[in-house]
């Protein structure tokens, strides 16, 4: 019964078309997870057990569970993972697709719902999370949903240092461990750790994370929250109130050189003279998950604009440089020149 319900929900997510349908399908998935994990004797979903690793804050089990209610994020990532698996099956029809999913949270939301849509031998997966309660939850969900016949390993580990098993070739690597502006969480450190472990054919999800420099009036920018419909924020966007200055960098499979150390430094930019229209220095995030699946400004908590500072604080200087440092908790800093 539960497996049939999950299969129905997964099919609805995959086939949903349009923002309203996307949102409604994910709401059903969120409700399903809430109901199935309501037994507190078996599931500790409320655990407040965030951990800090070299590269950011790994979310607590509770906050990782809440992420399901970032509706378009959940929908687009599930669709992207499914489309990637189908693409890889066309390239490698005679063997299982090998997947590593880093930072699963308690629901393994980006993979577990897809298993009922796939044959038992279609995939082999290693699911990673640093929190014991999240790992325990995923294992219990696999058992409760009668998914034990699938070749899934669930491992408690730090994904910023984890090394794949020897001889294990990764076809699909999935990690969604980020915050807006690539701050706080260890997405970049996890990606940096895994890039040398990927093969030329490996699909990375998200495929690309673009970070752009934008001058804007930050107080007028949209900002989405969990459980909020994306149309409530995206309709507020006004392109005329922004000055898209430059693409600072992109995180993708070709970012190996970019991530040689734990800092990314931009070139220097002039401090603008007129601050009346664009008084704030911000970074915007755009996430291409796979193929045509892209999260744009404020369509997800992940793509909310991030204000670094007001230009009024920089008026005494001629130029500024941005420094993205992810050696510990990822953050942005400014270097100034007179």
mmCIF file of N, CA, C and O in Angstrom, residues 220-253:
data_model
loop_
_atom_site.group_PDB
_atom_site.id
_atom_site.type_symbol
_atom_site.label_atom_id
_atom_site.label_comp_id
_atom_site.label_asym_id
_atom_site.label_seq_id
_atom_site.Cartn_x
_atom_site.Cartn_y
_atom_site.Cartn_z
ATOM 1 N N UNK A 220 13.979 45.562 -2.130
ATOM 2 C CA UNK A 220 12.868 45.351 -3.057
ATOM 3 C C UNK A 220 12.908 43.978 -3.720
ATOM 4 O O UNK A 220 12.022 43.645 -4.511
ATOM 5 N N UNK A 221 13.949 43.199 -3.400
ATOM 6 C CA UNK A 221 14.090 41.906 -4.056
ATOM 7 C C UNK A 221 13.172 40.848 -3.424
ATOM 8 O O UNK A 221 12.896 40.882 -2.228
ATOM 9 N N UNK A 222 12.726 39.887 -4.232
ATOM 10 C CA UNK A 222 11.895 38.797 -3.711
ATOM 11 C C UNK A 222 12.709 37.862 -2.838
ATOM 12 O O UNK A 222 13.927 37.724 -3.012
ATOM 13 N N UNK A 223 12.033 37.216 -1.919
ATOM 14 C CA UNK A 223 12.707 36.295 -0.998
ATOM 15 C C UNK A 223 11.699 35.214 -0.611
ATOM 16 O O UNK A 223 10.689 35.498 0.020
ATOM 17 N N UNK A 224 11.950 33.993 -1.034
ATOM 18 C CA UNK A 224 11.012 32.908 -0.793
ATOM 19 C C UNK A 224 11.348 32.177 0.502
ATOM 20 O O UNK A 224 12.517 32.115 0.899
ATOM 21 N N UNK A 225 10.334 31.629 1.151
ATOM 22 C CA UNK A 225 10.506 30.862 2.378
ATOM 23 C C UNK A 225 9.965 29.452 2.172
ATOM 24 O O UNK A 225 9.258 29.180 1.199
ATOM 25 N N UNK A 226 10.289 28.561 3.081
ATOM 26 C CA UNK A 226 9.727 27.212 3.027
ATOM 27 C C UNK A 226 8.203 27.290 3.127
ATOM 28 O O UNK A 226 7.644 28.167 3.793
ATOM 29 N N UNK A 227 7.543 26.360 2.456
ATOM 30 C CA UNK A 227 6.081 26.282 2.424
ATOM 31 C C UNK A 227 5.435 27.452 1.686
ATOM 32 O O UNK A 227 4.236 27.670 1.804
ATOM 33 N N UNK A 228 6.216 28.204 0.923
ATOM 34 C CA UNK A 228 5.663 29.342 0.192
ATOM 35 C C UNK A 228 5.602 29.013 -1.293
ATOM 36 O O UNK A 228 6.529 28.417 -1.854
ATOM 37 N N UNK A 229 4.509 29.396 -1.931
ATOM 38 C CA UNK A 229 4.340 29.148 -3.351
ATOM 39 C C UNK A 229 5.278 30.074 -4.133
ATOM 40 O O UNK A 229 5.302 31.282 -3.886
ATOM 41 N N UNK A 230 6.038 29.539 -5.089
ATOM 42 C CA UNK A 230 7.005 30.372 -5.830
ATOM 43 C C UNK A 230 6.378 31.570 -6.533
ATOM 44 O O UNK A 230 7.025 32.609 -6.673
ATOM 45 N N UNK A 231 5.139 31.441 -6.987
ATOM 46 C CA UNK A 231 4.517 32.560 -7.703
ATOM 47 C C UNK A 231 4.284 33.758 -6.798
ATOM 48 O O UNK A 231 4.124 34.883 -7.274
ATOM 49 N N UNK A 232 4.287 33.538 -5.498
ATOM 50 C CA UNK A 232 4.117 34.647 -4.568
ATOM 51 C C UNK A 232 5.356 35.543 -4.512
ATOM 52 O O UNK A 232 5.295 36.683 -4.061
ATOM 53 N N UNK A 233 6.491 35.010 -4.947
ATOM 54 C CA UNK A 233 7.722 35.804 -4.923
ATOM 55 C C UNK A 233 8.171 36.204 -6.315
ATOM 56 O O UNK A 233 8.539 37.351 -6.541
ATOM 57 N N UNK A 234 8.125 35.270 -7.262
ATOM 58 C CA UNK A 234 8.669 35.581 -8.587
ATOM 59 C C UNK A 234 7.887 36.692 -9.269
ATOM 60 O O UNK A 234 8.433 37.434 -10.073
ATOM 61 N N UNK A 235 6.611 36.864 -8.940
ATOM 62 C CA UNK A 235 5.837 37.921 -9.572
ATOM 63 C C UNK A 235 6.301 39.316 -9.121
ATOM 64 O O UNK A 235 5.960 40.324 -9.735
ATOM 65 N N UNK A 236 7.090 39.371 -8.037
ATOM 66 C CA UNK A 236 7.565 40.653 -7.523
ATOM 67 C C UNK A 236 8.855 41.109 -8.195
ATOM 68 O O UNK A 236 9.294 42.230 -7.986
ATOM 69 N N UNK A 237 9.477 40.246 -8.986
ATOM 70 C CA UNK A 237 10.763 40.586 -9.568
ATOM 71 C C UNK A 237 10.618 41.702 -10.602
ATOM 72 O O UNK A 237 9.686 41.732 -11.385
ATOM 73 N N UNK A 238 11.582 42.595 -10.600
ATOM 74 C CA UNK A 238 11.596 43.724 -11.525
ATOM 75 C C UNK A 238 13.006 43.866 -12.076
ATOM 76 O O UNK A 238 13.902 44.382 -11.409
ATOM 77 N N UNK A 239 13.199 43.410 -13.297
ATOM 78 C CA UNK A 239 14.536 43.418 -13.886
ATOM 79 C C UNK A 239 15.118 44.823 -13.986
ATOM 80 O O UNK A 239 16.324 45.017 -13.926
ATOM 81 N N UNK A 240 14.268 45.832 -14.144
ATOM 82 C CA UNK A 240 14.775 47.198 -14.302
ATOM 83 C C UNK A 240 15.430 47.716 -13.030
ATOM 84 O O UNK A 240 16.156 48.711 -13.066
ATOM 85 N N UNK A 241 15.183 47.044 -11.896
ATOM 86 C CA UNK A 241 15.778 47.500 -10.635
ATOM 87 C C UNK A 241 17.097 46.795 -10.357
ATOM 88 O O UNK A 241 17.636 46.906 -9.261
ATOM 89 N N UNK A 242 17.622 46.086 -11.362
ATOM 90 C CA UNK A 242 18.882 45.352 -11.186
ATOM 91 C C UNK A 242 19.883 45.715 -12.266
ATOM 92 O O UNK A 242 19.522 45.973 -13.402
ATOM 93 N N UNK A 243 21.141 45.650 -11.895
ATOM 94 C CA UNK A 243 22.228 45.775 -12.857
ATOM 95 C C UNK A 243 23.070 44.511 -12.757
ATOM 96 O O UNK A 243 23.843 44.334 -11.817
ATOM 97 N N UNK A 244 22.875 43.608 -13.721
ATOM 98 C CA UNK A 244 23.654 42.362 -13.746
ATOM 99 C C UNK A 244 25.051 42.685 -14.274
ATOM 100 O O UNK A 244 25.242 42.929 -15.472
ATOM 101 N N UNK A 245 26.023 42.664 -13.393
ATOM 102 C CA UNK A 245 27.362 43.148 -13.723
ATOM 103 C C UNK A 245 28.236 42.080 -14.352
ATOM 104 O O UNK A 245 28.876 42.301 -15.379
ATOM 105 N N UNK A 246 28.247 40.880 -13.746
ATOM 106 C CA UNK A 246 29.203 39.879 -14.217
ATOM 107 C C UNK A 246 28.832 38.511 -13.650
ATOM 108 O O UNK A 246 28.184 38.412 -12.606
ATOM 109 N N UNK A 247 29.233 37.477 -14.361
ATOM 110 C CA UNK A 247 29.183 36.123 -13.806
ATOM 111 C C UNK A 247 30.508 35.882 -13.091
ATOM 112 O O UNK A 247 31.568 35.877 -13.712
ATOM 113 N N UNK A 248 30.448 35.696 -11.777
ATOM 114 C CA UNK A 248 31.675 35.583 -10.991
ATOM 115 C C UNK A 248 32.329 34.220 -11.177
ATOM 116 O O UNK A 248 33.534 34.125 -11.376
ATOM 117 N N UNK A 249 31.538 33.157 -11.089
ATOM 118 C CA UNK A 249 32.076 31.812 -11.321
ATOM 119 C C UNK A 249 30.924 30.825 -11.419
ATOM 120 O O UNK A 249 29.771 31.144 -11.097
ATOM 121 N N UNK A 250 31.258 29.633 -11.881
ATOM 122 C CA UNK A 250 30.299 28.534 -11.950
ATOM 123 C C UNK A 250 30.927 27.292 -11.338
ATOM 124 O O UNK A 250 32.110 27.014 -11.548
ATOM 125 N N UNK A 251 30.125 26.550 -10.591
ATOM 126 C CA UNK A 251 30.566 25.270 -10.035
ATOM 127 C C UNK A 251 29.971 24.166 -10.892
ATOM 128 O O UNK A 251 28.749 24.003 -10.969
ATOM 129 N N UNK A 252 30.837 23.418 -11.561
ATOM 130 C CA UNK A 252 30.401 22.306 -12.408
ATOM 131 C C UNK A 252 31.540 21.305 -12.514
ATOM 132 O O UNK A 252 32.521 21.384 -11.759
ATOM 133 N N UNK A 253 31.436 20.353 -13.430
ATOM 134 C CA UNK A 253 32.468 19.315 -13.553
ATOM 135 C C UNK A 253 33.814 19.874 -13.992
ATOM 136 O O UNK A 253 34.848 19.227 -13.807
#
